[in-house]
GROMACS .gro file of C-alpha atoms in nm:
model
  399
    1MET     CA    1   2.870 -11.742  -1.177
    2THR     CA    2   2.749 -11.512  -0.919
    3THR     CA    3   2.833 -11.585  -0.581
    4ARG     CA    4   2.673 -11.372  -0.285
    5ARG     CA    5   2.775 -11.396   0.085
    6THR     CA    6   2.680 -11.220   0.407
    7ASP     CA    7   3.005 -11.016   0.525
    8SER     CA    8   2.896 -11.076   0.932
    9PRO     CA    9   3.034 -11.421   1.115
   10ALA     CA   10   2.786 -11.640   1.150
   11PRO     CA   11   2.544 -11.588   1.445
   12ALA     CA   12   2.494 -11.817   1.703
   13ALA     CA   13   2.213 -12.074   1.704
   14SER     CA   14   1.885 -12.003   1.793
   15PRO     CA   15   1.747 -12.241   2.052
   16ASP     CA   16   1.458 -12.247   1.927
   17ALA     CA   17   1.579 -12.274   1.557
   18ALA     CA   18   1.369 -12.592   1.411
   19THR     CA   19   1.562 -12.907   1.271
   20PHE     CA   20   1.650 -12.838   0.921
   21ALA     CA   21   1.443 -13.147   0.797
   22GLN     CA   22   1.127 -13.009   1.008
   23ALA     CA   23   1.199 -12.657   0.887
   24LEU     CA   24   1.257 -12.764   0.519
   25GLU     CA   25   0.922 -12.951   0.489
   26THR     CA   26   0.744 -12.630   0.663
   27ALA     CA   27   0.869 -12.393   0.442
   28SER     CA   28   0.803 -12.588   0.104
   29GLY     CA   29   0.417 -12.561   0.221
   30PRO     CA   30   0.392 -12.194   0.134
   31ALA     CA   31   0.671 -12.221  -0.102
   32ALA     CA   32   0.458 -12.488  -0.356
   33LEU     CA   33   0.153 -12.230  -0.346
   34SER     CA   34   0.372 -11.975  -0.532
   35PRO     CA   35   0.245 -11.828  -0.929
   36SER     CA   36   0.411 -11.987  -1.243
   37SER     CA   37   0.369 -11.933  -1.580
   38HIS     CA   38   0.026 -12.198  -1.692
   39ASN     CA   39   0.064 -12.313  -1.321
   40CYS     CA   40   0.325 -12.553  -1.481
   41GLN     CA   41   0.516 -12.515  -1.179
   42PRO     CA   42   0.911 -12.575  -1.320
   43TRP     CA   43   1.109 -12.564  -0.986
   44GLY     CA   44   1.307 -12.848  -0.879
   45LEU     CA   45   1.406 -12.874  -0.547
   46GLY     CA   46   1.747 -13.067  -0.426
   47ARG     CA   47   1.914 -13.095  -0.084
   48ALA     CA   48   2.245 -13.166  -0.081
   49ALA     CA   49   2.323 -13.478   0.137
   50SER     CA   50   2.580 -13.750   0.025
   51ALA     CA   51   2.917 -13.637   0.117
   52ALA     CA   52   3.055 -13.563  -0.283
   53ALA     CA   53   2.731 -13.339  -0.290
   54ARG     CA   54   2.811 -13.129   0.028
   55ARG     CA   55   3.146 -13.104  -0.138
   56THR     CA   56   3.058 -12.995  -0.432
   57ALA     CA   57   2.766 -12.748  -0.290
   58ALA     CA   58   3.075 -12.619  -0.036
   59ASP     CA   59   3.303 -12.530  -0.354
   60LEU     CA   60   3.052 -12.347  -0.521
   61THR     CA   61   2.956 -12.138  -0.244
   62GLY     CA   62   3.287 -12.109  -0.105
   63THR     CA   63   3.130 -12.176   0.245
   64GLU     CA   64   3.132 -12.452   0.507
   65ALA     CA   65   2.799 -12.462   0.604
   66ASP     CA   66   2.554 -12.683   0.771
   67GLU     CA   67   2.279 -12.731   0.491
   68TYR     CA   68   2.304 -12.688   0.132
   69LEU     CA   69   1.980 -12.632  -0.110
   70VAL     CA   70   2.004 -12.610  -0.475
   71LEU     CA   71   1.697 -12.458  -0.686
   72ALA     CA   72   1.686 -12.629  -1.017
   73LEU     CA   73   1.466 -12.596  -1.356
   74ASP     CA   74   1.263 -12.899  -1.390
   75ARG     CA   75   1.298 -12.916  -1.827
   76GLU     CA   76   1.014 -13.154  -1.832
   77ARG     CA   77   0.745 -12.885  -1.677
   78GLU     CA   78   0.890 -12.548  -1.856
   79LEU     CA   79   0.717 -12.376  -2.139
   80THR     CA   80   0.945 -12.385  -2.476
   81ALA     CA   81   0.723 -12.231  -2.737
   82LEU     CA   82   0.799 -11.883  -2.731
   83ALA     CA   83   1.180 -11.744  -2.687
   84ALA     CA   84   1.027 -11.532  -2.358
   85HIS     CA   85   0.880 -11.827  -2.225
   86ALA     CA   86   1.287 -11.926  -2.133
   87VAL     CA   87   1.285 -11.585  -1.859
   88GLU     CA   88   0.937 -11.670  -1.766
   89MET     CA   89   1.063 -11.966  -1.633
   90GLU     CA   90   1.341 -11.880  -1.469
   91VAL     CA   91   1.140 -11.576  -1.286
   92SER     CA   92   0.860 -11.855  -1.132
   93CYS     CA   93   1.194 -12.028  -1.003
   94GLY     CA   94   1.248 -11.720  -0.819
   95VAL     CA   95   0.915 -11.655  -0.712
   96TYR     CA   96   0.942 -12.007  -0.559
   97TRP     CA   97   1.301 -11.998  -0.424
   98ARG     CA   98   1.210 -11.629  -0.282
   99ILE     CA   99   0.915 -11.772  -0.070
  100LEU     CA  100   1.132 -12.114   0.020
  101LEU     CA  101   1.373 -11.884   0.151
  102ARG     CA  102   1.162 -11.635   0.392
  103GLY     CA  103   0.995 -11.937   0.524
  104LEU     CA  104   1.320 -12.136   0.645
  105ALA     CA  105   1.470 -11.773   0.739
  106ALA     CA  106   1.130 -11.741   0.979
  107GLN     CA  107   1.246 -12.084   1.125
  108GLY     CA  108   1.581 -11.966   1.189
  109TRP     CA  109   1.788 -12.087   0.896
  110SER     CA  110   1.962 -11.830   0.692
  111ALA     CA  111   2.202 -11.800   0.388
  112SER     CA  112   2.493 -11.747   0.454
  113ALA     CA  113   2.616 -11.747   0.096
  114VAL     CA  114   2.443 -11.798  -0.239
  115ARG     CA  115   2.574 -11.893  -0.588
  116VAL     CA  116   2.389 -11.855  -0.917
  117LEU     CA  117   2.502 -12.075  -1.161
  118ASP     CA  118   2.550 -11.944  -1.570
  119GLY     CA  119   2.629 -12.298  -1.684
  120GLY     CA  120   2.992 -12.334  -1.606
  121ALA     CA  121   3.113 -12.597  -1.309
  122GLY     CA  122   3.339 -12.360  -1.176
  123PRO     CA  123   3.688 -12.414  -1.023
  124GLY     CA  124   3.724 -12.783  -0.855
  125THR     CA  125   3.396 -12.897  -0.950
  126ALA     CA  126   3.284 -13.163  -1.187
  127SER     CA  127   3.106 -13.060  -1.479
  128GLY     CA  128   2.759 -13.229  -1.566
  129PRO     CA  129   2.605 -13.292  -1.895
  130GLY     CA  130   2.467 -12.969  -1.967
  131GLY     CA  131   2.834 -12.807  -1.859
  132GLY     CA  132   2.707 -12.693  -1.519
  133PRO     CA  133   2.841 -12.845  -1.195
  134SER     CA  134   2.782 -13.256  -1.122
  135PHE     CA  135   2.574 -13.346  -0.854
  136GLY     CA  136   2.619 -13.738  -0.886
  137ALA     CA  137   2.365 -14.001  -0.973
  138GLY     CA  138   2.089 -13.909  -0.755
  139TRP     CA  139   2.030 -13.544  -0.932
  140PRO     CA  140   1.764 -13.583  -1.155
  141PRO     CA  141   1.890 -13.573  -1.543
  142ALA     CA  142   1.596 -13.331  -1.654
  143TRP     CA  143   1.691 -13.052  -1.385
  144THR     CA  144   1.894 -12.776  -1.488
  145PRO     CA  145   2.046 -12.665  -1.148
  146LEU     CA  146   2.021 -12.256  -1.128
  147CYS     CA  147   2.115 -12.162  -0.777
  148VAL     CA  148   2.302 -12.316  -0.461
  149VAL     CA  149   2.231 -12.184  -0.131
  150ALA     CA  150   2.457 -12.239   0.215
  151LEU     CA  151   2.263 -12.268   0.511
  152ARG     CA  152   2.326 -12.223   0.907
  153PRO     CA  153   2.148 -12.149   1.201
  154ALA     CA  154   2.019 -11.825   1.279
  155PRO     CA  155   1.794 -11.623   1.497
  156PRO     CA  156   1.433 -11.662   1.332
  157SER     CA  157   1.400 -11.320   1.100
  158GLY     CA  158   1.036 -11.205   1.277
  159GLU     CA  159   0.862 -11.363   1.018
  160ARG     CA  160   0.537 -11.583   1.139
  161MET     CA  161   0.505 -11.886   0.972
  162ALA     CA  162   0.148 -11.935   1.019
  163ASP     CA  163   0.091 -11.562   0.842
  164LEU     CA  164   0.315 -11.673   0.537
  165TYR     CA  165   0.075 -11.989   0.455
  166GLU     CA  166  -0.207 -11.802   0.529
  167THR     CA  167  -0.120 -11.552   0.249
  168ALA     CA  168  -0.043 -11.808   0.049
  169LEU     CA  169  -0.351 -11.989   0.075
  170ALA     CA  170  -0.540 -11.647   0.008
  171ARG     CA  171  -0.293 -11.558  -0.279
  172ARG     CA  172  -0.463 -11.624  -0.609
  173THR     CA  173  -0.480 -11.527  -0.987
  174HIS     CA  174  -0.829 -11.363  -1.066
  175ARG     CA  175  -0.900 -11.310  -1.416
  176GLY     CA  176  -1.268 -11.121  -1.329
  177PRO     CA  177  -1.366 -10.812  -1.268
  178TYR     CA  178  -1.208 -10.619  -0.994
  179GLY     CA  179  -1.388 -10.288  -0.859
  180ARG     CA  180  -1.354  -9.931  -0.989
  181GLN     CA  181  -1.267  -9.779  -0.715
  182PRO     CA  182  -0.903  -9.647  -0.717
  183VAL     CA  183  -0.607  -9.841  -0.520
  184ALA     CA  184  -0.501  -9.572  -0.249
  185PRO     CA  185  -0.204  -9.391  -0.376
  186ALA     CA  186  -0.015  -9.494   0.004
  187LEU     CA  187  -0.079  -9.834  -0.075
  188LEU     CA  188   0.061  -9.825  -0.379
  189ARG     CA  189   0.345  -9.658  -0.267
  190ASN     CA  190   0.452  -9.944   0.014
  191LEU     CA  191   0.348 -10.241  -0.292
  192GLU     CA  192   0.682 -10.029  -0.437
  193GLU     CA  193   0.879 -10.033  -0.166
  194PRO     CA  194   1.107 -10.325  -0.121
  195GLY     CA  195   1.043 -10.678   0.057
  196PRO     CA  196   1.176 -10.788   0.370
  197PRO     CA  197   1.519 -10.853   0.370
  198GLY     CA  198   1.729 -11.110   0.132
  199GLY     CA  199   1.494 -11.012  -0.181
  200GLY     CA  200   1.822 -10.954  -0.354
  201THR     CA  201   2.089 -10.651  -0.498
  202HIS     CA  202   1.970 -10.606  -0.844
  203PRO     CA  203   1.708 -10.311  -0.937
  204VAL     CA  204   1.393 -10.432  -1.057
  205HIS     CA  205   1.182 -10.123  -1.217
  206LEU     CA  206   0.866 -10.110  -1.112
  207ARG     CA  207   0.596  -9.841  -1.214
  208HIS     CA  208   0.187  -9.833  -1.162
  209LEU     CA  209  -0.020  -9.739  -1.418
  210THR     CA  210  -0.347  -9.564  -1.256
  211ARG     CA  211  -0.417  -9.224  -1.458
  212ARG     CA  212  -0.732  -9.308  -1.689
  213SER     CA  213  -0.527  -9.188  -1.990
  214ASP     CA  214  -0.244  -9.452  -1.896
  215LEU     CA  215  -0.472  -9.739  -1.817
  216ARG     CA  216  -0.650  -9.618  -2.197
  217ALA     CA  217  -0.371  -9.675  -2.378
  218PHE     CA  218  -0.241 -10.011  -2.248
  219ALA     CA  219  -0.620 -10.115  -2.293
  220ALA     CA  220  -0.594 -10.044  -2.658
  221PHE     CA  221  -0.253 -10.165  -2.681
  222VAL     CA  222  -0.432 -10.508  -2.518
  223ALA     CA  223  -0.746 -10.475  -2.768
  224ARG     CA  224  -0.467 -10.446  -3.086
  225HIS     CA  225  -0.215 -10.715  -2.987
  226ALA     CA  226  -0.332 -10.955  -2.706
  227GLY     CA  227  -0.430 -11.160  -3.036
  228ARG     CA  228  -0.136 -11.292  -3.074
  229ASP     CA  229  -0.095 -11.570  -2.894
  230PHE     CA  230  -0.423 -11.719  -2.946
  231GLY     CA  231  -0.321 -11.697  -3.325
  232HIS     CA  232   0.032 -11.837  -3.296
  233ARG     CA  233  -0.023 -12.201  -3.351
  234ALA     CA  234   0.270 -12.344  -3.134
  235ALA     CA  235   0.237 -12.123  -2.807
  236TRP     CA  236  -0.162 -12.162  -2.792
  237ARG     CA  237  -0.103 -12.555  -2.877
  238GLU     CA  238   0.111 -12.523  -2.552
  239THR     CA  239  -0.138 -12.300  -2.350
  240HIS     CA  240  -0.422 -12.525  -2.462
  241SER     CA  241  -0.254 -12.831  -2.302
  242PHE     CA  242  -0.296 -12.688  -1.968
  243VAL     CA  243  -0.645 -12.613  -1.983
  244ARG     CA  244  -0.824 -12.862  -1.799
  245ARG     CA  245  -1.188 -13.025  -1.873
  246ASP     CA  246  -1.309 -12.926  -1.500
  247THR     CA  247  -1.204 -12.892  -1.112
  248ALA     CA  248  -1.157 -13.289  -1.087
  249ASP     CA  249  -0.920 -13.278  -1.377
  250ALA     CA  250  -0.739 -12.976  -1.256
  251ALA     CA  251  -0.712 -13.164  -0.925
  252ALA     CA  252  -0.601 -13.493  -1.056
  253ARG     CA  253  -0.326 -13.356  -1.266
  254GLY     CA  254  -0.224 -13.087  -1.016
  255ASP     CA  255  -0.137 -12.791  -1.243
  256GLY     CA  256  -0.320 -12.584  -1.511
  257PHE     CA  257  -0.623 -12.353  -1.453
  258THR     CA  258  -0.986 -12.456  -1.572
  259LEU     CA  259  -1.229 -12.294  -1.829
  260GLU     CA  260  -1.396 -12.104  -1.506
  261GLN     CA  261  -1.055 -11.985  -1.420
  262LEU     CA  262  -0.991 -11.816  -1.730
  263PHE     CA  263  -1.387 -11.675  -1.787
  264GLY     CA  264  -1.551 -11.716  -1.483
  265PRO     CA  265  -1.830 -11.934  -1.408
  266MET     CA  266  -2.044 -12.090  -1.657
  267ALA     CA  267  -2.328 -12.283  -1.763
  268ARG     CA  268  -2.247 -12.664  -1.892
  269PRO     CA  269  -2.370 -12.570  -2.236
  270ARG     CA  270  -2.151 -12.250  -2.281
  271ARG     CA  271  -1.845 -12.477  -2.104
  272ALA     CA  272  -1.889 -12.726  -2.390
  273ALA     CA  273  -1.897 -12.472  -2.706
  274MET     CA  274  -1.599 -12.314  -2.513
  275ARG     CA  275  -1.406 -12.611  -2.524
  276LEU     CA  276  -1.443 -12.666  -2.851
  277ALA     CA  277  -1.384 -12.325  -2.956
  278LEU     CA  278  -1.026 -12.348  -2.790
  279ALA     CA  279  -0.922 -12.657  -2.918
  280PRO     CA  280  -0.610 -12.569  -3.135
  281THR     CA  281  -0.725 -12.688  -3.496
  282THR     CA  282  -1.030 -12.519  -3.411
  283MET     CA  283  -0.912 -12.208  -3.261
  284HIS     CA  284  -0.660 -12.210  -3.603
  285LEU     CA  285  -1.014 -12.208  -3.836
  286LEU     CA  286  -1.187 -11.946  -3.644
  287GLY     CA  287  -0.885 -11.717  -3.645
  288LYS     CA  288  -0.912 -11.663  -4.013
  289ALA     CA  289  -1.276 -11.505  -3.936
  290GLY     CA  290  -1.085 -11.275  -3.675
  291TYR     CA  291  -1.217 -11.496  -3.346
  292HIS     CA  292  -0.833 -11.401  -3.174
  293ARG     CA  293  -0.944 -11.043  -3.230
  294VAL     CA  294  -1.250 -11.105  -3.011
  295LEU     CA  295  -1.085 -11.277  -2.713
  296ALA     CA  296  -0.850 -10.986  -2.719
  297ALA     CA  297  -1.150 -10.727  -2.704
  298GLY     CA  298  -1.334 -10.884  -2.442
  299LEU     CA  299  -0.931 -10.904  -2.209
  300ALA     CA  300  -0.897 -10.501  -2.318
  301ASP     CA  301  -1.249 -10.421  -2.188
  302ILE     CA  302  -1.148 -10.614  -1.842
  303VAL     CA  303  -0.792 -10.405  -1.866
  304ARG     CA  304  -0.984 -10.049  -1.917
  305ARG     CA  305  -1.179 -10.130  -1.625
  306THR     CA  306  -0.905 -10.213  -1.366
  307PRO     CA  307  -0.810  -9.964  -1.079
  308ALA     CA  308  -0.412  -9.982  -1.169
  309VAL     CA  309  -0.164 -10.198  -1.377
  310VAL     CA  310   0.153 -10.311  -1.236
  311ILE     CA  311   0.477 -10.360  -1.464
  312MET     CA  312   0.831 -10.482  -1.334
  313GLY     CA  313   1.130 -10.511  -1.563
  314PHE     CA  314   1.474 -10.563  -1.530
  315ALA     CA  315   1.736 -10.288  -1.606
  316GLY     CA  316   1.889 -10.433  -1.905
  317GLN     CA  317   1.722 -10.580  -2.220
  318ALA     CA  318   1.941 -10.914  -2.161
  319PRO     CA  319   1.918 -11.010  -1.799
  320THR     CA  320   2.166 -11.255  -1.590
  321ARG     CA  321   2.023 -11.570  -1.433
  322ALA     CA  322   2.090 -11.357  -1.119
  323GLU     CA  323   1.895 -11.068  -1.242
  324GLN     CA  324   1.594 -11.299  -1.311
  325LEU     CA  325   1.576 -11.503  -1.018
  326GLU     CA  326   1.609 -11.185  -0.833
  327GLY     CA  327   1.309 -11.040  -1.047
  328GLY     CA  328   1.143 -11.339  -0.922
  329ALA     CA  329   1.222 -11.236  -0.576
  330ARG     CA  330   1.080 -10.909  -0.590
  331LEU     CA  331   0.743 -10.998  -0.788
  332ALA     CA  332   0.704 -11.289  -0.489
  333ASP     CA  333   0.723 -10.995  -0.241
  334TYR     CA  334   0.497 -10.756  -0.403
  335TRP     CA  335   0.236 -11.024  -0.497
  336TRP     CA  336   0.242 -11.166  -0.111
  337ARG     CA  337   0.239 -10.774  -0.029
  338ALA     CA  338  -0.071 -10.730  -0.226
  339THR     CA  339  -0.213 -11.023  -0.096
  340GLY     CA  340  -0.211 -10.939   0.259
  341HIS     CA  341  -0.346 -10.569   0.166
  342GLY     CA  342  -0.677 -10.753   0.042
  343LEU     CA  343  -0.532 -10.684  -0.341
  344SER     CA  344  -0.577 -10.920  -0.648
  345LEU     CA  345  -0.350 -10.993  -0.941
  346HIS     CA  346  -0.440 -11.100  -1.312
  347PRO     CA  347  -0.076 -11.101  -1.562
  348ILE     CA  348  -0.153 -10.985  -1.891
  349SER     CA  349   0.149 -11.202  -2.025
  350ILE     CA  350   0.033 -11.184  -2.386
  351VAL     CA  351   0.171 -10.872  -2.453
  352ILE     CA  352   0.549 -10.943  -2.382
  353GLN     CA  353   0.595 -11.291  -2.436
  354HIS     CA  354   0.637 -11.189  -2.823
  355ASP     CA  355   1.010 -10.957  -2.805
  356ASP     CA  356   0.826 -10.715  -3.107
  357LEU     CA  357   0.522 -10.653  -2.920
  358ARG     CA  358   0.745 -10.613  -2.571
  359GLY     CA  359   0.949 -10.340  -2.779
  360ARG     CA  360   0.690 -10.179  -2.902
  361LEU     CA  361   0.470 -10.180  -2.544
  362GLU     CA  362   0.810 -10.015  -2.401
  363ARG     CA  363   0.819  -9.758  -2.659
  364GLU     CA  364   0.456  -9.674  -2.594
  365LEU     CA  365   0.465  -9.633  -2.259
  366SER     CA  366   0.864  -9.524  -2.188
  367LEU     CA  367   0.932  -9.794  -1.990
  368PRO     CA  368   1.311  -9.841  -1.924
  369GLY     CA  369   1.496 -10.202  -1.928
  370ARG     CA  370   1.334 -10.512  -2.012
  371THR     CA  371   1.024 -10.546  -1.890
  372PHE     CA  372   0.921 -10.928  -1.746
  373PHE     CA  373   0.605 -10.896  -1.574
  374VAL     CA  374   0.276 -10.685  -1.638
  375SER     CA  375  -0.049 -10.727  -1.453
  376ARG     CA  376  -0.347 -10.572  -1.304
  377VAL     CA  377  -0.476 -10.491  -0.972
  378GLY     CA  378  -0.745 -10.442  -0.729
  379VAL     CA  379  -1.001 -10.612  -0.538
  380ALA     CA  380  -1.186 -10.860  -0.674
  381GLY     CA  381  -1.591 -10.870  -0.695
  382SER     CA  382  -1.595 -11.247  -0.609
  383PRO     CA  383  -1.331 -11.502  -0.505
  384ALA     CA  384  -1.156 -11.692  -0.741
  385PRO     CA  385  -1.125 -12.084  -0.774
  386ARG     CA  386  -0.778 -12.184  -0.648
  387SER     CA  387  -0.504 -12.338  -0.871
  388HIS     CA  388  -0.376 -12.697  -0.788
  389ARG     CA  389  -0.088 -12.826  -0.755
  390ARG     CA  390   0.096 -13.142  -0.819
  391GLU     CA  391   0.153 -13.368  -0.594
  392ASP     CA  392   0.532 -13.366  -0.510
  393ALA     CA  393   0.503 -12.961  -0.570
  394ALA     CA  394   0.610 -12.923  -0.202
  395VAL     CA  395   0.902 -13.218  -0.217
  396HIS     CA  396   1.248 -13.218  -0.275
  397VAL     CA  397   1.504 -13.478  -0.390
  398SER     CA  398   1.837 -13.532  -0.123
  399PHE     CA  399   2.134 -13.642  -0.376
   0.00000   0.00000   0.00000
């Protein structure tokens, strides 16, 4: 396990600090709008309420605090078809966690100690089914605890909750064309800077591709290899399970994405044809005729006309859980800042979800460590449809 504490004594509580219940409800709104792979929203959030749960949290963090929260991975919502999805899920949880803690800090609740859980219960704590700490009967059995934070009242961070929420609503995954105009170098340098305090201590390598030669080389890589996911039966079956029939279906289910989010507006006949073509059985048959290469070529064409690509990576090839969560925090800060400057992102995850392809990309582009995020960056030509959220995305479990 990894523990991080603040070295300074706890500051006096701010008279303007919200009660924790109010602050948590307010902070959960923008956090629930965080991006995640396939919009699967794999996070869970628990608040230690019982005396036993608070004692366990205090033992884990080594800190007596006013409040304790536990971040979890909901195994019923995680992607599992590919080994790389294990990293994606924890990074997605890290994005959510970062926005939640920023929202709490903005309202006068500061993290005084953080404990990242690696599966061991730790001294003085009971062990749960998975070898991690036991949080009692109120803890959902499908949740794997990832991190515990101790929180105390403190002066507000200076961020405005209204700004965080407005940016959360404006943030979209935009898969359509971007303007060809270059992103200003000064803006890219600004995006490369660390975010607000509290984002973590582990380094994340960040690189922007902006030269036409680099963008062409990356687009050529996408054209050669992005068809892998469409042709991988288990991976495509899992991806297809998140494709929603229409906006009403996406709103009812509260997750996934529609065909319009993938391919842009389309007439009803084309939508029907795409639904048939993308069905796993049809895709398998069309793959024999090279249809997956057609889809890869279309994605490569969009990449080729993008003004910038951002690549993020861990320092080493085997990142710890702490590094994965902090990678998510770095991604959260980057995406939120980019949104504030009017930029859109479109992750190109296909090229890093297969270990051999990721390794090849790292060699061809001389990327250090392990790449965990690749995305187009630019100014979208039209607004993107918003992704829906499940009804319980902004709630927590008291245990």
